Tab-separated table of C-alpha atoms in Angstrom:
chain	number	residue	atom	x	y	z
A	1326	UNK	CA	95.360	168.717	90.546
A	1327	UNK	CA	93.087	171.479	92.044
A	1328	UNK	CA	94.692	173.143	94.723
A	1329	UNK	CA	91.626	172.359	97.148
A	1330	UNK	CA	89.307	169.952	98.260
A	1331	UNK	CA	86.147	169.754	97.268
A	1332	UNK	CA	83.784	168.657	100.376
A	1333	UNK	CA	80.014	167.690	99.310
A	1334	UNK	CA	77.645	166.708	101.517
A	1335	UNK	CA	74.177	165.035	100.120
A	1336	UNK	CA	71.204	163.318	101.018
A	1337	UNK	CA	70.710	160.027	98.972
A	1338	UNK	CA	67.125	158.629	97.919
A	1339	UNK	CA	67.720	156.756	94.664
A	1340	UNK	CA	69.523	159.930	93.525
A	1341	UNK	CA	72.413	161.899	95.388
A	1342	UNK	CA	71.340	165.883	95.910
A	1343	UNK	CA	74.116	167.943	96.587
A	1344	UNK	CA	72.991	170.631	99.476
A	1345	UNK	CA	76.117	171.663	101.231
A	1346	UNK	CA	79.373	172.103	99.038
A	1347	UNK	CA	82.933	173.368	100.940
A	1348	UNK	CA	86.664	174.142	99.072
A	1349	UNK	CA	89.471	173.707	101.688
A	1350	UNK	CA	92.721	174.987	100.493
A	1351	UNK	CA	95.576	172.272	100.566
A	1352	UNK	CA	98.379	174.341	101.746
A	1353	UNK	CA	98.199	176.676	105.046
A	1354	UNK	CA	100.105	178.753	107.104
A	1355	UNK	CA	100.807	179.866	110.670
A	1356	UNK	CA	98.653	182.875	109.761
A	1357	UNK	CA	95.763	180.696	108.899
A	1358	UNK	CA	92.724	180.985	111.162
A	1359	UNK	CA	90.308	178.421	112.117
A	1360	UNK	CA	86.082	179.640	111.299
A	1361	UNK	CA	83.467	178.378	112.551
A	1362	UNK	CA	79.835	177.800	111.070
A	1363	UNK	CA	76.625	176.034	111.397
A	1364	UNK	CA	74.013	175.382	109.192
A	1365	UNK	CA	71.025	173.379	108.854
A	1366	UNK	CA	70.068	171.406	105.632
A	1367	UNK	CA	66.575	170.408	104.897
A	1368	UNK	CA	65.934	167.787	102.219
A	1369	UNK	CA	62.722	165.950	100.855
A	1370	UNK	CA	64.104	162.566	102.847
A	1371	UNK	CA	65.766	163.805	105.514
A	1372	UNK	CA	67.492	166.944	107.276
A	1373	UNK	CA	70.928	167.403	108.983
A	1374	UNK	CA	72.530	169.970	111.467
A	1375	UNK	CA	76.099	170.656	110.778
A	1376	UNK	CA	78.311	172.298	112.743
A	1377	UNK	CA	82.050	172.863	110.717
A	1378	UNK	CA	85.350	173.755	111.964
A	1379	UNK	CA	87.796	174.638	109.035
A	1380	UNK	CA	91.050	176.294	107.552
A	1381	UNK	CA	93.327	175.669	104.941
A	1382	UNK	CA	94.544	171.863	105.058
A	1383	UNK	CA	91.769	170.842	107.686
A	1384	UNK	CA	88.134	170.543	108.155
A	1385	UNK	CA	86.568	168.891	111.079
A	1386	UNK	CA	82.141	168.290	110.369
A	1387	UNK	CA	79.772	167.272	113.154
A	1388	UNK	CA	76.238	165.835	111.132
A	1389	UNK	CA	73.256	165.263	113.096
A	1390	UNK	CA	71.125	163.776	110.718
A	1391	UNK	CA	67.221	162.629	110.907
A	1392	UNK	CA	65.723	160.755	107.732
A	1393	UNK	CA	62.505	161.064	106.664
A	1394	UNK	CA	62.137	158.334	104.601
A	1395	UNK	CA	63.324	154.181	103.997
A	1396	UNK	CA	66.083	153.086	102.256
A	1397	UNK	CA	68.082	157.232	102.536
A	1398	UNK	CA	71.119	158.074	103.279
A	1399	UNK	CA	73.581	161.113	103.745
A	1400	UNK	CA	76.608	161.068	101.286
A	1401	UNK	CA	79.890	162.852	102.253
A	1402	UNK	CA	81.858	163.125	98.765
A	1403	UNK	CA	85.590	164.322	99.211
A	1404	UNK	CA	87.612	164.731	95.924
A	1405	UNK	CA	91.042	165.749	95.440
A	1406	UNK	CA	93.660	164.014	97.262
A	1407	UNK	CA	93.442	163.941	101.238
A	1408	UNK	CA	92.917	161.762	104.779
A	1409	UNK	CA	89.394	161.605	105.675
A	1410	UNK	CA	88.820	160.396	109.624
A	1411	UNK	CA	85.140	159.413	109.454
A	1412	UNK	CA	82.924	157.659	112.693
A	1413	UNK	CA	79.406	157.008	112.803
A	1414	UNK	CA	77.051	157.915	116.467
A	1415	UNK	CA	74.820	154.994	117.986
A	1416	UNK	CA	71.722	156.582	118.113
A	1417	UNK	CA	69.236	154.167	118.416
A	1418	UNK	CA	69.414	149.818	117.411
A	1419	UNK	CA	70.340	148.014	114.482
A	1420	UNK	CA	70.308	144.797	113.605
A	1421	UNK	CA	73.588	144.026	112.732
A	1422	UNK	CA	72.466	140.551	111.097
A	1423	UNK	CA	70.460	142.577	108.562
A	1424	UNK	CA	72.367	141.643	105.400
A	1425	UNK	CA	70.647	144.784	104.273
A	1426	UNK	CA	72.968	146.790	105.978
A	1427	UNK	CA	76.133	144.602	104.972
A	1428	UNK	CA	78.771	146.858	103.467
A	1429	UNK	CA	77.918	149.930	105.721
A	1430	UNK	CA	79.351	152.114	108.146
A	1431	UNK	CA	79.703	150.337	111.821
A	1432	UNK	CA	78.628	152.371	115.072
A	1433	UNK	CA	82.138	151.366	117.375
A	1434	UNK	CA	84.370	151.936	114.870
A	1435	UNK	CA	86.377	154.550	113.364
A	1436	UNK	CA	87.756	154.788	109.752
A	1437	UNK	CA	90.812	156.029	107.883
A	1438	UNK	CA	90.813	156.452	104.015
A	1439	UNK	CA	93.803	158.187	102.214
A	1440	UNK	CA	92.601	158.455	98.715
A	1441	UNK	CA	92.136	161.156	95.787
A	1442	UNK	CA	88.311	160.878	96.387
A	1443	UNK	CA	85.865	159.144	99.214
A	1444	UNK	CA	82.630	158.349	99.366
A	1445	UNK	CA	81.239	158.113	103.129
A	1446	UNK	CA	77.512	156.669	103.147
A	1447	UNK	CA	75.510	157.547	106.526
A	1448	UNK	CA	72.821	155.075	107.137
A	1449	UNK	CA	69.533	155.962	109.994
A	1450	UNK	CA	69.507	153.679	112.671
A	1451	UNK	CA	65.903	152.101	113.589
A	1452	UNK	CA	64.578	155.484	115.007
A	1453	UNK	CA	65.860	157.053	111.734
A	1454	UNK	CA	68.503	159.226	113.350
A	1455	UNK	CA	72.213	159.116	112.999
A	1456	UNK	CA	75.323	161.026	114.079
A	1457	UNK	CA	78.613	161.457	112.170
A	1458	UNK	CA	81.358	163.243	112.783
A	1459	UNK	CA	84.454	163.705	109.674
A	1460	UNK	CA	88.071	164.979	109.846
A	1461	UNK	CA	89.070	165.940	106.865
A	1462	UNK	CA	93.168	167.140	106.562
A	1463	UNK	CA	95.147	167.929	103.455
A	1464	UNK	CA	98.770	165.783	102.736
A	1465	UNK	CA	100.676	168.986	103.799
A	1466	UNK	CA	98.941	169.173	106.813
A	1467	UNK	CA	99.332	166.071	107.927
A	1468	UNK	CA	103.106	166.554	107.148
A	1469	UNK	CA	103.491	169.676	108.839
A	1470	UNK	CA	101.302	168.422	111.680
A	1471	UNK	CA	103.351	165.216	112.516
A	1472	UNK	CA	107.055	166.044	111.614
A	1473	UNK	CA	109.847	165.256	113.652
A	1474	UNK	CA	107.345	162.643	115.143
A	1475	UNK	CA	109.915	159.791	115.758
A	1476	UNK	CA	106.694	157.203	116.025
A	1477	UNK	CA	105.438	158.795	112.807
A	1478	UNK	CA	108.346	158.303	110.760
A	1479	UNK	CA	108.649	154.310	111.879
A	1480	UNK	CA	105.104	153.340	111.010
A	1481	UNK	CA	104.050	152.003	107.780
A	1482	UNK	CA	101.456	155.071	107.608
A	1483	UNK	CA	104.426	157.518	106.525
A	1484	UNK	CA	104.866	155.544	103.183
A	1485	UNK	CA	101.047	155.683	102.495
A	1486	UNK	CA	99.065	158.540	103.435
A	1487	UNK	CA	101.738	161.002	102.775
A	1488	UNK	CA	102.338	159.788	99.248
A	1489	UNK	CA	99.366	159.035	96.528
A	1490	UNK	CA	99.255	155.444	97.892
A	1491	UNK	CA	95.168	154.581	98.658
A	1492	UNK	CA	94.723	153.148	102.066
A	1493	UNK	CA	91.874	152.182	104.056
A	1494	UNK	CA	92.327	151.285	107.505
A	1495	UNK	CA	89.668	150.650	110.030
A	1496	UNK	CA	89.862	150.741	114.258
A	1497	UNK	CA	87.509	150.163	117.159
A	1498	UNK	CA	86.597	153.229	118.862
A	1499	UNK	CA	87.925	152.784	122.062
A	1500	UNK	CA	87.571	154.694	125.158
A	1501	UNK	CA	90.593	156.767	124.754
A	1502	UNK	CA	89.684	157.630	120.960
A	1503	UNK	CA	86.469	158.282	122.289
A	1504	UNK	CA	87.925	160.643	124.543
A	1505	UNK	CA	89.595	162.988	121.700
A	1506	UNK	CA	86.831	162.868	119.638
A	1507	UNK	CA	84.495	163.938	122.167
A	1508	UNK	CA	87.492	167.135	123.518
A	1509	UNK	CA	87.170	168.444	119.911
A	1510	UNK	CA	83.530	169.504	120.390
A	1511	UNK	CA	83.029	169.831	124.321
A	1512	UNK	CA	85.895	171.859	125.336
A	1513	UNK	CA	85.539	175.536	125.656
A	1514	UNK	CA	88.601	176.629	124.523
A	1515	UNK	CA	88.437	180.255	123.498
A	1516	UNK	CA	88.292	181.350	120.006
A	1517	UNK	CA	92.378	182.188	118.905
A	1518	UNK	CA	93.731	179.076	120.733
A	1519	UNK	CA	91.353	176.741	118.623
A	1520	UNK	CA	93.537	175.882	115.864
A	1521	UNK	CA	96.302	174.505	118.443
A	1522	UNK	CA	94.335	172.892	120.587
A	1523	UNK	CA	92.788	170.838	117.771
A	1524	UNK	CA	95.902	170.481	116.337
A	1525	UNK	CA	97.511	168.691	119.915
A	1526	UNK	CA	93.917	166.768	120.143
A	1527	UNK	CA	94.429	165.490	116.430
A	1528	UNK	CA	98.121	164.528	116.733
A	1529	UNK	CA	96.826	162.731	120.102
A	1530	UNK	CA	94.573	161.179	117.883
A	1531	UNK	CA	97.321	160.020	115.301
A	1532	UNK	CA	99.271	158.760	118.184
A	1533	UNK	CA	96.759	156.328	119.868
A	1534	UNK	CA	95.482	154.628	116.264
A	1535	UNK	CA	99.260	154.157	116.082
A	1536	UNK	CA	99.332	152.114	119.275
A	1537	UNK	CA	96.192	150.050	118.409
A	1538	UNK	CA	96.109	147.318	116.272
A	1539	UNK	CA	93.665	147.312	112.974
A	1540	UNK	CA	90.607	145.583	112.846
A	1541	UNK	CA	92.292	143.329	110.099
A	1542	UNK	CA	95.316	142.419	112.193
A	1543	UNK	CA	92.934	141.016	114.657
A	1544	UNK	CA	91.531	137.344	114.857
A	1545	UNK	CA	93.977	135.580	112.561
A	1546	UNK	CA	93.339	131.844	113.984
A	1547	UNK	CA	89.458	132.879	113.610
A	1548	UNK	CA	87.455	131.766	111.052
A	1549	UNK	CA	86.743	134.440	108.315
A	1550	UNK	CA	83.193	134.409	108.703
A	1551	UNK	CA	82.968	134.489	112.414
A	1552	UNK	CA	85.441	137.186	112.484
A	1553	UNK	CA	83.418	139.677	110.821
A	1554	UNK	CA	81.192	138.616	112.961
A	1555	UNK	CA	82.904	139.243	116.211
A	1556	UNK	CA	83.811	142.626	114.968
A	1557	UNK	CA	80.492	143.427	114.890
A	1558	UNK	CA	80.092	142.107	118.183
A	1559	UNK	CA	82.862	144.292	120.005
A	1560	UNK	CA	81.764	147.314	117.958
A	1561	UNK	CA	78.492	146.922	119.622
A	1562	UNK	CA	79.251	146.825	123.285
A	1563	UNK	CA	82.045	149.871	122.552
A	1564	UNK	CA	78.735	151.893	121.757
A	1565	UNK	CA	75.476	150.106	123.801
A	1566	UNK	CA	78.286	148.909	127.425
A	1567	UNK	CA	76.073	151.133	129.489
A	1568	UNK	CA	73.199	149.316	128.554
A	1569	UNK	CA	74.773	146.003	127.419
A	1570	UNK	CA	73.165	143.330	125.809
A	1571	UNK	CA	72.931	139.511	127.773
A	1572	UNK	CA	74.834	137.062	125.805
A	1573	UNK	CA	71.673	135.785	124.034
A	1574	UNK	CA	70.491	139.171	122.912
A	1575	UNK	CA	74.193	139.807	121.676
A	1576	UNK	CA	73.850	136.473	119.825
A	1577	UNK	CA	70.809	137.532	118.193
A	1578	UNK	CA	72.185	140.683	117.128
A	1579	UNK	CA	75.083	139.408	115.279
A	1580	UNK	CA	73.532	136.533	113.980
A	1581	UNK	CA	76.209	133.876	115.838
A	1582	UNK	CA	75.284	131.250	118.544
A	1583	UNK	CA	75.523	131.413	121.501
A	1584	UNK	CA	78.684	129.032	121.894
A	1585	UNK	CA	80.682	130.691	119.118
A	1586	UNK	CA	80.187	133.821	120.126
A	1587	UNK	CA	81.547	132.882	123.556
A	1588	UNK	CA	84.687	130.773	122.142
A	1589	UNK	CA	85.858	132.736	119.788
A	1590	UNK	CA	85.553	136.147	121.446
A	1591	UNK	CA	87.631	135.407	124.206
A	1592	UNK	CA	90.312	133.987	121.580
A	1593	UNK	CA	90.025	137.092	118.901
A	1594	UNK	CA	90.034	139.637	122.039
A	1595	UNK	CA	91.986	137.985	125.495
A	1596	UNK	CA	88.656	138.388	127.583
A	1597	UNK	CA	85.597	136.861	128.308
A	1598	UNK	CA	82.195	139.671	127.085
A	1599	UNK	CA	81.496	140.404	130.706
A	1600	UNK	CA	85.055	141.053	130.930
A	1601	UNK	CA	84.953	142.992	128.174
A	1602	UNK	CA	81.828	145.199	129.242
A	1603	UNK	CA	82.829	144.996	132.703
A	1604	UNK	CA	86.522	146.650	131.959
A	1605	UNK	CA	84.950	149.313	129.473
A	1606	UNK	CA	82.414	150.251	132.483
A	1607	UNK	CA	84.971	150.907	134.913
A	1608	UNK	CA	87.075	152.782	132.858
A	1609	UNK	CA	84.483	155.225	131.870
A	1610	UNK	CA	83.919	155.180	135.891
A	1611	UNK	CA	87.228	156.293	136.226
A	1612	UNK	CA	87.389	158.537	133.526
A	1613	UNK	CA	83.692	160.133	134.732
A	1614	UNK	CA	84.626	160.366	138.789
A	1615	UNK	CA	88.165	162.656	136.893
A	1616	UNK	CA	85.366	164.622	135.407
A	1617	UNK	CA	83.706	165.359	138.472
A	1618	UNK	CA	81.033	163.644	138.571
A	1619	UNK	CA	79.131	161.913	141.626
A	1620	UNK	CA	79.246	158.406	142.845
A	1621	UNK	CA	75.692	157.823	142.195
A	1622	UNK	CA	75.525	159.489	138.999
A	1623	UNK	CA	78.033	157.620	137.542
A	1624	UNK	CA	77.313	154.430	138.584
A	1625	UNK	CA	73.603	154.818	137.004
A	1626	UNK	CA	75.373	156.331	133.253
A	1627	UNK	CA	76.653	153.048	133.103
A	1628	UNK	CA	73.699	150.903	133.852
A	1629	UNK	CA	74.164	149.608	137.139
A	1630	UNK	CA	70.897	149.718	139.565
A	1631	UNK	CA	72.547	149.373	142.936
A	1632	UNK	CA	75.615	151.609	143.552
A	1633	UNK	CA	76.630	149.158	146.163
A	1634	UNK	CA	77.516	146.864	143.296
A	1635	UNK	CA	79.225	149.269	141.051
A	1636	UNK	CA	81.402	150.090	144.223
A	1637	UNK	CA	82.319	146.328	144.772
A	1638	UNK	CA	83.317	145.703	141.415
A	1639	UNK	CA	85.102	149.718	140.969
A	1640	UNK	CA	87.070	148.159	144.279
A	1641	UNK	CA	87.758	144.578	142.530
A	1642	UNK	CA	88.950	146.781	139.565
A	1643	UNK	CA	91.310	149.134	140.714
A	1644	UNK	CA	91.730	148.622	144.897
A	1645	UNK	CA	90.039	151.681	145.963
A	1646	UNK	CA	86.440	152.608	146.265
A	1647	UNK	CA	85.339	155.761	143.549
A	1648	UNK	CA	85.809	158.266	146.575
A	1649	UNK	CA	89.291	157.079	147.395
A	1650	UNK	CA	89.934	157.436	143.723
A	1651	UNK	CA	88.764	161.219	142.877
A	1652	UNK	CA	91.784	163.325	143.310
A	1653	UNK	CA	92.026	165.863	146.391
A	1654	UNK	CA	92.135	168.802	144.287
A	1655	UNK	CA	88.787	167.212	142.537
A	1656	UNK	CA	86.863	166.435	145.813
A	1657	UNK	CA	87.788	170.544	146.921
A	1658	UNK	CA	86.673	171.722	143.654
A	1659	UNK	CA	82.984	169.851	143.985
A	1660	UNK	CA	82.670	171.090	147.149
A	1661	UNK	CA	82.772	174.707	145.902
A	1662	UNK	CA	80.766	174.280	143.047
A	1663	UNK	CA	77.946	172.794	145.132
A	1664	UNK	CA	77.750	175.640	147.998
């Protein structure tokens, strides 16, 4: 066993090209610190913007990736033994009854693969753009990074992705995962305090796929074949709620009528879809108005027309208008910043 991993990334058209190749060290220390790099890759069918966060036992890759031609991909090959974290962006539609694309990485979801090696394909959406972002850690890291964790130790994770077990495990990307992910790149935390500050956001990270179920786990009294297709259906309002599709649309899109779609949803997930989009909207309301931002603004990030609405229902929600919501020390802070 080599004592790093081997990180490839390639763009895929018939044949995989190798442009970007990175080692990462298995074992680290305190001493270890975190670089930084970007780099753009240009290819005959397509080009991709990285930005890369690494040290020993962890690398972190942003992709921004535009194809230039049909049927190409990006390839992210990881050999040598480790836990890959992989997610796909939402830029632009897809047809997600396009048996074409069966067998491919899901916009809404987030994956977890503890193997020896991993190959993570990177489709275009329709406007031939995609995002992707990768966390790549090492088994010591992952030890190091979660021991002592009492929650850790009890979950059947321990037994697998600390060992040479392979495991694939697949979530929704929920708001709160969405959350973390988004912290690791948007936060301006300076330069020495990096490496602990992704290492709380990634053990955050650990903590809340521990307290959601797995895709797999879900839908049991469904039908196989509808299931799969209800995934696709919640994976597509986690990424498109701002701009959510009617029910017909959403039938269209998944390739399920109408009726199904609206029976067996509400078994699989407890809700209703407008209940569904409705509670994703309002959280991100909440979790915006914490951020700072204005009434008005949010309410139109989230698609609705007339903020007189989005009040109503923020009120029906949670018992308080947005203003009522927004923290003192908030309200103070936005009145400074706007003098």
């Amino acid at each position: 066993m080599k004592n790093e991993s081997d990180i490839r990334v390639s763009l895929w058209e018939g044949y995989a090209k190798s442009l970007l190749e990175i080692g990462v060290p298995t074992e680290y220390a305190e001493s270890d610190i975190l670089n930084y790099e970007q780099q753009d890759i240009h290819g005959e069918c397509g080009n991709i913007h990285v930005k890369k966060w690494s040290m020993p036992g962890l690398c972190i890759l942003w992709q921004e990736i535009e194809m230039l031609k049909d049927n190409s991909c990006t390839i992210l090959d990881i050999r040598e033994p480790h836990i890959a974290i992989a997610c796909f962006g939402s830029d632009g539609n897809r047809d997600l009854g396009d048996e074409s694309m069966l067998g491919k990485q899901l916009p809404g979801t987030l994956e977890l693969h503890n193997a020896d090696r991993t190959l993570i394909r990177t489709y275009p959406m329709e406007n031939g753009k995609n995002k992707q972002l990768s966390i790549i850690l090492s088994r010591p890291f992952l030890s190091k990074l979660l021991y002592g964790e009492y929650w850790f130790k009890n979950h059947s994770w321990r037994d697998t992705l600390l060992t040479d077990k392979e495991g694939f495990y697949q979530y929704f990307m929920e708001l709160p995962l969405q959350h973390i992910l988004n912290a690791l790149w948007n936060e301006d935390i300076f330069a020495p305090l990096k490496r602990y500050y992704f290492e709380i956001k990634l053990k955050e990270l650990f903590f809340m796929l521990h307290l959601q179920s797995e895709i797999s786990d879900l839908g049991s009294e469904v039908p196989v074949d509808i299931r799969s297709k209800l995934v696709d259906a919640k994976a597509y309002l986690l990424t498109n709620y701002h701009k959510a599709p009617t029910i017909k649309q959403l039938s269209r899109i998944i390739g399920l009528n109408e009726f199904k779609l609206k029976h067996f949803f509400k078994i699989m997930y407890g809700m209703t879809i407008k209940s569904y989009v409705i509670t994703l909207r309002m959280e991100q309301a909440k979790n915006l108005l914490w951020n700072g931002y204005g009434v008005n603004e949010v309410a139109g990030q989230l698609g609705y027309k007339n903020v007189s609405h989005f009040i109503l229902i923020f009120k029906r929600t949670f018992g308080e208008t947005p203003r009522q919501m927004i923290p003192e020390s908030k309200k103070h802070r936005n009145q400074s910043l706007t003098i």
